[in-house]
XYZ file of C-alpha atoms in Angstrom:
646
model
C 93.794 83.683 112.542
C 90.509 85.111 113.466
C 90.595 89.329 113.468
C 90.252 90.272 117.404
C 88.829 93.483 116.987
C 85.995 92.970 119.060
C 87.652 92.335 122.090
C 86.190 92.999 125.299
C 87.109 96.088 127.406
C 86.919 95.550 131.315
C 90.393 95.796 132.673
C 90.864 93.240 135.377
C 94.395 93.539 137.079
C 95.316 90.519 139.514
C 96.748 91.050 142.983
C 97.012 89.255 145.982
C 94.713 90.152 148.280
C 92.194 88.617 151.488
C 89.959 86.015 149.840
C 86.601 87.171 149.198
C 83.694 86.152 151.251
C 82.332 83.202 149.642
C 78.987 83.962 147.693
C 78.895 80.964 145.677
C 76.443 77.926 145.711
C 76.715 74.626 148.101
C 77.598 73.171 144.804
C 80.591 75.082 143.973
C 82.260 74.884 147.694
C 84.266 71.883 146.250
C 85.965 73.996 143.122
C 85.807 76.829 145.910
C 88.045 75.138 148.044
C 90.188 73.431 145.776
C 91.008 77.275 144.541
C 91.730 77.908 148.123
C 94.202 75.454 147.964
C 96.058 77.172 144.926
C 96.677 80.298 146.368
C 93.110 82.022 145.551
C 92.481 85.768 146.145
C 89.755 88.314 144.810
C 91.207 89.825 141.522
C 91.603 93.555 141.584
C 88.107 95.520 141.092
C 86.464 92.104 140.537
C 83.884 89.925 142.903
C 85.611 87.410 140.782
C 88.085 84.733 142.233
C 91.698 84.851 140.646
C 94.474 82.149 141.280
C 97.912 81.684 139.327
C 99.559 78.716 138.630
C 103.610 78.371 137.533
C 103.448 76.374 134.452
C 106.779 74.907 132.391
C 107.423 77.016 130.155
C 107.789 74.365 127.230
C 104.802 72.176 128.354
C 105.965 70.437 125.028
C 108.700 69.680 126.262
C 110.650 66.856 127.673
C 112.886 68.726 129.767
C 111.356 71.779 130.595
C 113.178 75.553 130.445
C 112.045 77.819 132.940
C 108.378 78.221 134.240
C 105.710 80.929 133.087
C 102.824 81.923 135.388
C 99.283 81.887 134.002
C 96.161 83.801 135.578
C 93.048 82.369 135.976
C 89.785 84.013 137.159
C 86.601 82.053 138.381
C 83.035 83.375 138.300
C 81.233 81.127 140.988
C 77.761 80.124 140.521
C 74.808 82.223 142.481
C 72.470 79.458 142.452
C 73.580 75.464 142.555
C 75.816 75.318 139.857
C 75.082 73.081 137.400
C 79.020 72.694 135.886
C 81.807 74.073 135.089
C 81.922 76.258 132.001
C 85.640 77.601 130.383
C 85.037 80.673 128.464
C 87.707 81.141 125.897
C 87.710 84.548 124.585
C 88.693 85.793 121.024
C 91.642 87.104 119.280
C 94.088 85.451 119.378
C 95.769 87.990 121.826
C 93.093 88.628 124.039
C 92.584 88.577 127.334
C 90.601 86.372 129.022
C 90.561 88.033 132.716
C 89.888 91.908 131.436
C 87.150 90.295 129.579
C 85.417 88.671 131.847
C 82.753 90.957 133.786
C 81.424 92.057 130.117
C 81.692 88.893 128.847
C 79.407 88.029 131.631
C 77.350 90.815 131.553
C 76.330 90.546 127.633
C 75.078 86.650 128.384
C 72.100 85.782 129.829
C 71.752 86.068 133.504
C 70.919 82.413 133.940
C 74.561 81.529 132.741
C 76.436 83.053 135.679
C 73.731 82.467 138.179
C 73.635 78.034 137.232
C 77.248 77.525 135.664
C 80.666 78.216 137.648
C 82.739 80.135 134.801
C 86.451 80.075 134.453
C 88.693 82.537 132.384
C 92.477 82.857 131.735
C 94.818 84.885 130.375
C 96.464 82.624 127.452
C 100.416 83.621 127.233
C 101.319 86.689 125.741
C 97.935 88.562 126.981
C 96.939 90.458 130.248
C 98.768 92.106 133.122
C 101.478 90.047 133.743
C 102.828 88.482 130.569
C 101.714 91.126 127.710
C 103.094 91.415 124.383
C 102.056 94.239 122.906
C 103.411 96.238 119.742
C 100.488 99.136 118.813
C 103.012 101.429 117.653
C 104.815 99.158 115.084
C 101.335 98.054 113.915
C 99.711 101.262 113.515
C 102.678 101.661 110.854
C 102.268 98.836 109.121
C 98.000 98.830 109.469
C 98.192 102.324 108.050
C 100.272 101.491 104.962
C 99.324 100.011 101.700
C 100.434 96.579 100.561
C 101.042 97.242 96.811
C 100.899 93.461 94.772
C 102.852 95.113 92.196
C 105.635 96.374 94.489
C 106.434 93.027 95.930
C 109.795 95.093 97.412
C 108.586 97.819 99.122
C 105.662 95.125 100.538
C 108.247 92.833 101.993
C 110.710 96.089 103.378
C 107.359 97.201 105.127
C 107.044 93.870 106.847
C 110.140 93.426 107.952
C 109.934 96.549 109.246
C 107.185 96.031 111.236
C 108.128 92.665 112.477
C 111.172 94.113 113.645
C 109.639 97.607 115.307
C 106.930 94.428 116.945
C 109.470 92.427 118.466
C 111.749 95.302 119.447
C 108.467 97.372 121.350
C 106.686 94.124 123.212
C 108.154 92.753 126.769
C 108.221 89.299 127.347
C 110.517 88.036 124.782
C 111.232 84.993 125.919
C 108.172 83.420 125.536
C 108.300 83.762 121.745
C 109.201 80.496 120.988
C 106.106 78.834 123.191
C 103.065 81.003 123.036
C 100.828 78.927 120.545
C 97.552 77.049 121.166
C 99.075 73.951 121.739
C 100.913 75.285 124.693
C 97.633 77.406 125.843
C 96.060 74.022 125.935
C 97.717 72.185 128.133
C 97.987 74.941 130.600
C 94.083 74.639 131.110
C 94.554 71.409 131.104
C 97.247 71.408 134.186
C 94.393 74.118 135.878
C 91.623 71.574 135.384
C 93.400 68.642 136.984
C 94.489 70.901 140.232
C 91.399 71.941 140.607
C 90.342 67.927 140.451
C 89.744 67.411 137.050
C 85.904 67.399 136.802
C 84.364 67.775 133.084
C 83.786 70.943 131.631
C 81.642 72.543 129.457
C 84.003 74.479 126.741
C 82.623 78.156 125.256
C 85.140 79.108 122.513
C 84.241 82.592 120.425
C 86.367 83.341 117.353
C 89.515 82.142 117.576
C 88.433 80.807 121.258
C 86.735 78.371 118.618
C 90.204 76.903 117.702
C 91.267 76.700 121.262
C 88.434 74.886 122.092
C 88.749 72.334 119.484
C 92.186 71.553 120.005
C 91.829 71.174 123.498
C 89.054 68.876 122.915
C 90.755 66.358 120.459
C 93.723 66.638 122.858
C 92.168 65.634 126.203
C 88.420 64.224 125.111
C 87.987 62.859 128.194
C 87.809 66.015 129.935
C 84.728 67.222 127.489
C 80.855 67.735 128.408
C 79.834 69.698 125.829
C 81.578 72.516 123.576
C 79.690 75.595 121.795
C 81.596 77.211 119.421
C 80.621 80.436 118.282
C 82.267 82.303 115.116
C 83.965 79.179 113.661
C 87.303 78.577 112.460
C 87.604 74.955 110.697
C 91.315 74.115 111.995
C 91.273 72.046 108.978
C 92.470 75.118 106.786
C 96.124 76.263 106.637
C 97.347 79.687 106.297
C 96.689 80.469 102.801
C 93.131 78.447 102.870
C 91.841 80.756 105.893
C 92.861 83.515 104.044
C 91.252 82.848 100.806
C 87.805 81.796 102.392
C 88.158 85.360 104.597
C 88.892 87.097 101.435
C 86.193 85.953 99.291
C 83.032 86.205 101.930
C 84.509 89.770 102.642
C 83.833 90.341 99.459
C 80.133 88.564 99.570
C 79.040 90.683 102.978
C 80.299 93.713 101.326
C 78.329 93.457 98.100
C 75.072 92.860 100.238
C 75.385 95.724 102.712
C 75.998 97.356 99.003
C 73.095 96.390 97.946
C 71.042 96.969 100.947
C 71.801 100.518 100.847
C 70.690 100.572 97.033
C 67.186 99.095 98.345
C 66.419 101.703 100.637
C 65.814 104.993 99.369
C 67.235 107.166 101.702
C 70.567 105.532 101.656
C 70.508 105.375 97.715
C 69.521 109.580 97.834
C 72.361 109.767 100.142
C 74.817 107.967 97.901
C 72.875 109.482 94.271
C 74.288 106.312 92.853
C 74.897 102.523 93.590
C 76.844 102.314 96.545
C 79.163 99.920 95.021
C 80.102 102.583 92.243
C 80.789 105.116 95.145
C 82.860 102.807 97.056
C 85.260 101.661 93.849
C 85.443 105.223 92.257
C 87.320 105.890 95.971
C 89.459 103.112 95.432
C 90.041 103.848 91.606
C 91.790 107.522 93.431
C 93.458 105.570 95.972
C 95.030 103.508 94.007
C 96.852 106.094 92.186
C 98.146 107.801 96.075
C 96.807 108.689 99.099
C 94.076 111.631 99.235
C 94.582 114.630 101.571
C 92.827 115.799 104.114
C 91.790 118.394 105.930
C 91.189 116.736 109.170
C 89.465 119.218 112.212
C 91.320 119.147 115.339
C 90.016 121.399 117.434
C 92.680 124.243 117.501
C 92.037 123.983 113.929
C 92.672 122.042 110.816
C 95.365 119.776 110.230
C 96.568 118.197 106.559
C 95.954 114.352 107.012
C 96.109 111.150 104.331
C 93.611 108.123 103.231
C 95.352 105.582 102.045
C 93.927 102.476 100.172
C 95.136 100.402 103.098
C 93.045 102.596 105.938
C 89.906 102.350 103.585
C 90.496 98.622 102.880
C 90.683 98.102 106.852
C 87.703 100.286 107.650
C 85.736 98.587 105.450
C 86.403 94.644 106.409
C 86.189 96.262 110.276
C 82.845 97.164 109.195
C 81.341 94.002 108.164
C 81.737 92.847 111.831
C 78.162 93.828 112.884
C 74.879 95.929 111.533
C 75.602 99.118 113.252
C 79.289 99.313 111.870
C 78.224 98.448 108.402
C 75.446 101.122 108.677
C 77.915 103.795 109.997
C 80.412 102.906 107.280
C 78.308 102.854 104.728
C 77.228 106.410 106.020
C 80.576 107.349 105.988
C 80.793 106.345 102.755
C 77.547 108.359 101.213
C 79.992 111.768 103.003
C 82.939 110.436 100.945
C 80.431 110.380 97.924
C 79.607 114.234 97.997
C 83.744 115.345 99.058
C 83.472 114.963 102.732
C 86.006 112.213 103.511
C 86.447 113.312 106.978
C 84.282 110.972 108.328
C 85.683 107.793 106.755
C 89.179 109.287 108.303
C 87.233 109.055 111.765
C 86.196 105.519 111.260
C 89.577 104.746 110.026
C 91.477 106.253 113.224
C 89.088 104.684 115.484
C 89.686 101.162 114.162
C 93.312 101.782 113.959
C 93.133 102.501 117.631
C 94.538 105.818 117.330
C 94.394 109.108 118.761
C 92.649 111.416 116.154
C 94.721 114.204 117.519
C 98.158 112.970 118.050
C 98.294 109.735 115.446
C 99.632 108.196 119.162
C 98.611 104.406 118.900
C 96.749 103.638 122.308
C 96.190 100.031 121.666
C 93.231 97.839 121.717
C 92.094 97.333 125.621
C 92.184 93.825 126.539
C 93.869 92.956 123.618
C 97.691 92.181 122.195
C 99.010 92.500 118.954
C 102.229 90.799 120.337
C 100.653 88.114 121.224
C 98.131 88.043 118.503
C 101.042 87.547 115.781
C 102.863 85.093 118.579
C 100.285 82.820 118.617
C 99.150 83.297 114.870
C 102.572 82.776 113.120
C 103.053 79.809 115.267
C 100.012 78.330 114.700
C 99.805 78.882 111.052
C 103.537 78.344 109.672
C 104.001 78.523 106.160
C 106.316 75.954 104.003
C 109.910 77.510 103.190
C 112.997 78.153 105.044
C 113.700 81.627 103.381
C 111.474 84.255 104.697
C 112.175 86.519 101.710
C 111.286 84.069 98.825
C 108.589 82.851 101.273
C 106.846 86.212 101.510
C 107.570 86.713 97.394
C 105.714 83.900 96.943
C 102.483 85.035 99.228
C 102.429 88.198 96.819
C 102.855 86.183 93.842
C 99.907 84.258 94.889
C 98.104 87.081 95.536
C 98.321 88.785 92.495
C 97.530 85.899 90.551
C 94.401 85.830 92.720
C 93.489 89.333 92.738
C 90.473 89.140 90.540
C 89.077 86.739 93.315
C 88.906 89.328 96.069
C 89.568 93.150 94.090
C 88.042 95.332 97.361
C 90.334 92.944 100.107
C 93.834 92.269 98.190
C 95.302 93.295 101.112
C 93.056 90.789 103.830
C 94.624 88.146 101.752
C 98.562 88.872 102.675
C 98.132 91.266 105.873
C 98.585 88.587 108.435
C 100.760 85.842 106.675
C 103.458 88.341 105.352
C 104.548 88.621 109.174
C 104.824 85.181 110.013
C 107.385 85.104 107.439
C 109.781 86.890 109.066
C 108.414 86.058 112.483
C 111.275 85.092 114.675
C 109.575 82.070 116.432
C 107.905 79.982 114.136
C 105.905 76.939 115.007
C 105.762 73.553 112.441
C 104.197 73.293 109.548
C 101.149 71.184 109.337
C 97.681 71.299 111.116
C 96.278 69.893 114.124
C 94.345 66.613 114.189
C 90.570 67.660 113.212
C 87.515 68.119 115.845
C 85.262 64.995 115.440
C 83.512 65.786 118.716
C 82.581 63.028 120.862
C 79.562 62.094 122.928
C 79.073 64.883 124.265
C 76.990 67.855 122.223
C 78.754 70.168 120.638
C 76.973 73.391 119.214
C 77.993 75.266 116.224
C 77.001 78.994 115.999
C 77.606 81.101 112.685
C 76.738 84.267 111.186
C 76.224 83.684 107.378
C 77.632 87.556 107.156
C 80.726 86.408 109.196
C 83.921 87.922 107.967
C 86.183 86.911 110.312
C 85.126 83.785 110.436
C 83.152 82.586 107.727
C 80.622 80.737 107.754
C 81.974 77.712 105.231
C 84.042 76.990 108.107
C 80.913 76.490 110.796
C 79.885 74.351 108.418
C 83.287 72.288 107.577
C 83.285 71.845 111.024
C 79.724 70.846 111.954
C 80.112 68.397 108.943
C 82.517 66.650 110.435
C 81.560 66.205 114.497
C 79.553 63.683 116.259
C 75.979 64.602 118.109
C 76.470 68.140 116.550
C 73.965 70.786 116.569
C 74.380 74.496 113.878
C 72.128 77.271 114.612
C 73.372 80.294 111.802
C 72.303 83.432 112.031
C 71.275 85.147 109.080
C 72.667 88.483 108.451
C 74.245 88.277 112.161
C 77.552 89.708 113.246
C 80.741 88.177 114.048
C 79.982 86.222 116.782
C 76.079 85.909 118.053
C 75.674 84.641 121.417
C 75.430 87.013 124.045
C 73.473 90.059 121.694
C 70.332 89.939 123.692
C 68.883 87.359 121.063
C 66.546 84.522 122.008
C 68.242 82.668 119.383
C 70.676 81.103 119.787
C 70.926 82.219 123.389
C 67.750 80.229 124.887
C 68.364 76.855 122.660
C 71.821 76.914 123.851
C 71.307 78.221 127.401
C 68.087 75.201 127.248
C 70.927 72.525 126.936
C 73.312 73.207 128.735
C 71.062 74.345 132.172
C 68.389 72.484 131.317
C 69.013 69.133 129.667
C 67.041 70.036 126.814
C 67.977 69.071 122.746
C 67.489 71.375 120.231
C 64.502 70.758 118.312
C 66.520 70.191 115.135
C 70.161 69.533 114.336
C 70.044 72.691 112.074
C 68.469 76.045 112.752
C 68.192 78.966 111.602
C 67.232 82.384 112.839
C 66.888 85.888 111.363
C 68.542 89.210 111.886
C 68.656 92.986 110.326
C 72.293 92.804 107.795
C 72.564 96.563 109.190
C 71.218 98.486 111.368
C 68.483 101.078 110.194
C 70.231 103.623 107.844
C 70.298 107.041 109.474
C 70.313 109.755 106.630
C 72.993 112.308 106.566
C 71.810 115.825 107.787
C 71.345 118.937 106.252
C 72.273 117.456 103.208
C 70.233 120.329 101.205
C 71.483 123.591 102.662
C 67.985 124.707 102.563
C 67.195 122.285 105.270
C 69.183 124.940 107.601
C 65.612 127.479 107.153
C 64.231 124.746 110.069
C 65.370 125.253 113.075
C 63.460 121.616 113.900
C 66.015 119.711 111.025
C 68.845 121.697 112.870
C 68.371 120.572 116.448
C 67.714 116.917 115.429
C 70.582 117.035 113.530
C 72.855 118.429 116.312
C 70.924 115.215 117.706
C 72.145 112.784 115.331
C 75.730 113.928 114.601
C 76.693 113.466 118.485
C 75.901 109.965 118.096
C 77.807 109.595 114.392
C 81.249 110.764 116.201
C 83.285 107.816 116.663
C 85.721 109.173 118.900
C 82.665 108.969 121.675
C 82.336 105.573 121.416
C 85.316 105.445 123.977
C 84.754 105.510 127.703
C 85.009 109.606 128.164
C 85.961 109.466 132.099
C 85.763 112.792 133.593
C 87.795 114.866 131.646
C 86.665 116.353 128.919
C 87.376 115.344 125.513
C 87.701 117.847 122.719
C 87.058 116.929 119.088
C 86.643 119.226 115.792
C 83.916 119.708 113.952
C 83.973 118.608 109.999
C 84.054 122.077 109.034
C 85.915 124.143 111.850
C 85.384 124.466 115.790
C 85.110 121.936 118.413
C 82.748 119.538 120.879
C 83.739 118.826 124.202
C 82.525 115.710 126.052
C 82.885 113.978 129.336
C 80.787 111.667 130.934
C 79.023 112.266 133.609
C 76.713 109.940 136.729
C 73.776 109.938 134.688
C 74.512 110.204 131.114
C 77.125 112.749 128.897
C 77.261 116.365 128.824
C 78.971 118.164 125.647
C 79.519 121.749 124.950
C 79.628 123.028 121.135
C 82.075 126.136 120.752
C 81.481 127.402 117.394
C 81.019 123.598 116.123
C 80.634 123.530 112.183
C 78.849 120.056 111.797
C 77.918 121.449 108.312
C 79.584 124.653 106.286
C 77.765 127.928 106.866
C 76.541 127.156 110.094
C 78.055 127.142 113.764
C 76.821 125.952 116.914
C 77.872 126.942 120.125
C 75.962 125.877 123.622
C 75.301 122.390 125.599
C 73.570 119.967 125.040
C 72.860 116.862 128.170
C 72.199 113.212 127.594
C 70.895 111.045 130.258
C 70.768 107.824 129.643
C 69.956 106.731 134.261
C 67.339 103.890 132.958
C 64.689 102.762 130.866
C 62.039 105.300 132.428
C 64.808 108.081 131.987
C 66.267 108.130 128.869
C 66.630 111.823 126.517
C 68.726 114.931 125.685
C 68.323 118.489 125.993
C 69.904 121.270 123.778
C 70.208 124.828 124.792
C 72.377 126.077 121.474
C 72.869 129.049 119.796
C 73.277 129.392 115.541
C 75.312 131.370 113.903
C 75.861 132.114 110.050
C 73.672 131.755 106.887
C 70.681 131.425 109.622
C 71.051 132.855 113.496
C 68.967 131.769 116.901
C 68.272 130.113 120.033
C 67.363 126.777 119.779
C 66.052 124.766 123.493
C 65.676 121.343 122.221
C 64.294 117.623 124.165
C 63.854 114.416 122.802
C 62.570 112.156 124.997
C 63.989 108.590 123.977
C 61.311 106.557 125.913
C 58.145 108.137 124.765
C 60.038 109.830 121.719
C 58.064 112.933 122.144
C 60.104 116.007 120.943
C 59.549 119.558 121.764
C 61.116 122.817 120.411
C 61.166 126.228 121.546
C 63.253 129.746 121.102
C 63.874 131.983 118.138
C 65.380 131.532 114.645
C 65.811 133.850 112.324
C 63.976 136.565 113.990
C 61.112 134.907 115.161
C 59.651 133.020 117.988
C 59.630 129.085 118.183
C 57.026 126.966 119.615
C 56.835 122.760 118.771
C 56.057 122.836 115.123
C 52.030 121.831 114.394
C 52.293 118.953 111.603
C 49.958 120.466 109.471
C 46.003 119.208 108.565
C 45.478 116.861 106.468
């Protein structure tokens, strides 16, 4: 039930193909050649090793109907490998194989180079057995889920479910894509590949995966981490409640943090918080118009409560999205609500020009609803009196969660209707074993809170919880000493954590970065108008994306365009009578390198037009952060500004 938003983006596409030359340890050879023995061959723009195995398609079943093949991918150790670690990726929905080389790549280097690493594509996700449905959610992730128009809430689901089931392939594995079918198709890999004991990495809902798979085949088990916890313990409407409530929690901090620092608070010129609810308090009476920028020119566009509502719980997923929403926000604040409609196409996955829904890379709303609704079944053999009864619940609940009513129905009112439902019930709880088993939690979590790390570390044997304070979703892998060293000191190294509870200590966002120009009499200095041509390239969301080559065109807030594409050392834009703020236009280039950490800056070369007119040749150098300035403005000539004496 865990959101999948942040799923990896490396798209891995298996093929057969020669078997690549061996670069793996002495100590993997036996894994290597077992893999050999399956069928293995390099996976398509990969060093890593891919093999497929046919597997029943009801492995729950008796007499089996049909087969399904499931992808695997193997990382092999560089130095003598010191076991065998199964990475099981987020979502659900994801995919493990076009997350692999950035899964490996955010780790430490030490994991790859000691551990032989194993990833697979669970049913429903990558290449070959994808169920997808972007178009049918972008409708229904768009909309607003009104508690006091139970009707239209339940006509929009069905919709949806309908438009879901109707768009994806694969159909026929409906009925047998949940986790305990995932389960014991690793389980059938690990014994063909001679069944040795493995260490299990689960993030997000690879958390639940992990721990069923554990319970069900313990003897396979030499340690588990579990990062981002779900506590299989909860049902449906329990996971949603506890999601609900610390959504609200994480929300009202990054609130206040903004109120504590100055220039957030000037930004906002009152409690964030008060900002945030007098946009709801118009939303809730019908979507707000906008005039979005395309960049042929304006088009009329809508914010509805249920965009703002999912930009905002996508935001609480890590410091720099809760600083760039709350940013967002502080526009909103003084009647610039284009930028909120930016964050809230970009987490929608859509195309800010055409509304087309591209999809999440690497990951499958298909599947994610697949595995979900049959993980998660609800009590009631009516779907309609079923799903009346979620918003019933709801509304009696409301006060509980006021920001996030929607959170609290989004993903159950689906698996209502869903047409392959699994039983009701959950799975027999993770006790661990003898074997260590590592909890890691973020106690600003949304997704998965952190009262379910500790539910869960409550319960296991020889268990170890390092929690993050103010972390994201997920906190292995962010470059972090902790938890990466204690946990990367166990596993390669034999050594216990120091404690069976630790804690460590990160920023809850990311530093705020002001909005510019805010006075219009900063526009007199040209200084506060290149850095803020500076800033606003990196605010765009739409450039988060990998550019390619082509150019990508985007408006400017208040008329013209930026063009983009990437380039072999960094980005190059150019700004055609770009209005990043009203009265002023920018047209010119600007270049961003970004070849290493000796070579890191940007260079302007832009002309302003409008209530001030000039030259501006900009450079920031991000290494040594010196800045220099030169051209004319106004009329007269520019050198690097002298701070004056003090």
């Amino acid at each position: 039930m865990a959101s999948a938003l942040s799923a990896a983006a490396a798209l891995l596409f298996l093929t057969a193909s020669t078997p690549p030359k061996s670069t793996s340890s002495p100590s993997s050879n036996k894994l290597e050649a077992a893999l050999d023995k399956l069928g293995a061959h390099r996976c398509k723009d990969s060093k890593l090793t891919c093999v497929t195995l046919t597997m029943p398609l009801d492995q729950l079943g008796n007499d089996p109907k049909g087969h399904v093949d499931i992808d695997f991918a193997v990382h092999f150790a560089e130095k003598p490998s010191k076991g065998l670690l199964i990475y099981l990726v987020g979502g659900p929905g994801s995919s493990g194989l076009e997350a692999a080389e950035d899964s490996l790549s955010d780790h430490e280097s030490r994991l790859g180079q000691e551990m032989d690493i194993v990833f697979l594509d669970q049913r429903g996700t990558g290449d070959r057995n994808a169920m997808d449905c972007p178009k049918a959610s972008a409708v229904y992730d768009m909309a607003t889920i009104d508690l006091d128009k139970p009707d239209d809430a339940i006509d929009l689901t069905k919709t949806f479910v309908a438009g879901c089931v109707k768009e994806m392939k694969h159909g026929d594995l409906l009925p047998y894509l949940g986790t305990e079918q995932a389960i014991r198709d690793l389980e059938t890999f690990r014994q063909a590949i001679g069944a040795p004991k493995v260490w299990l990495y689960g993030e997000s809902y690879g958390t639940q995966f992990a721990q069923q798979y554990a319970v069900a085949f313990p003897d396979a088990i030499a340690g588990v981490i579990l990062d981002g916890v779900i506590d299989t313990n909860l049902d449906s409407q329990g996971y949603s409640a506890e999601d609900s409530r610390t959504a609200e929690s994480i929300l009202a901090r990054v609130f206040a943090a903004c109120d504590e620092k100055a220039s957030c608070h000037g930004d906002m010129t009152k409690p964030a918080a008060a900002v945030y609810d007098e946009l709801l308090a118009r939303l809730a009476k019908g979507p707000i118009t906008v005039d979005y920028p395309l960049p042929d020119g304006p088009t009329s566009r809508q914010l509805t409560h249920g965009m703002l509502e999912g930009a905002a719980f996508s935001a609480l997923y890590g410091p720099g999205d809760r600083r760039d929403f709350v940013r967002a926000l502080a526009a909103a604040g003084r009647g610039n609500l284009v930028p909120m409609l930016r964050l809230a196409y970009y987490n929608l996955a859509l195309d800010p020009e055409t509304l087309e829904a591209l999809g999440y890379s690497g990951f499958y709303l298909g599947a994610y609803y697949g595995i979900s609704c049959q993980d998660y079944a609800e009590q009631g053999s009516d779907p309609t009196a079923l799903a009346k009864s979620i918003l019933a619940e709801a509304k009696t609940r409301s006060s509980e969660f006021p920001h996030f009513p929607q959170l609290y129905v989004s993903d159950r009112l689906p698996c209502a209707f869903w047409p392959a439902k699994g039983k009701v019930g959950r799975p027999k709880p993770f006790i661990g074993g003898s074997y260590p088993t590592v909890i890691l939690n973020s106690d600003a979590d949304p997704a998965t809170p952190i009262s379910n790390g500790y539910a869960v570390f409550d319960r296991v044997k020889n268990g170890y919880m390092i929690t993050m304070q103010g972390g994201p979703h997920v906190i292995m892998g962010r470059d972090e000493g902790c938890p990466d060293k204690i946990v990367l000191g166990l596993m390669l190294d034999d050594q216990t954590p120091i404690a069976h509870e630790q804690i460590c200590d990160t920023a809850l966002t990311r530093s705020y970065v002001p909005l510019t120009l805010r006075d219009p009499a900063d526009a007199k200095d040209p200084l506060k108008v290149a850095r803020g041509v500076e800033v606003e390239l990196e605010r765009f969301p739409e450039f988060f994306w990998d550019l390619g080559s082509d150019p990508v065109s985007i408006g400017c807030d208040h008329g013209g365009k930026i063009e983009a594409r990437e380039t072999k050392t960094g980005r190059e834009y150019r700004f055609q009578n770009c209005a990043l703020w009203a009265g002023l236009r920018i047209s010119g280039t600007a270049s961003a390198h970004q070849e290493s950490d000796d070579s890191d800056d940007i260079t302007l070369a832009i002309d302003v037009t409008g209530s001030h007119e000039g030259h501006l040749n900009y450079h920031h150098d991000w290494v040594t952060q010196a800045t220099s300035l030169g051209g004319e403005y106004d009329g007269k000539d520019l050198t690097t500004p002298r701070p004056p004496a003090r």
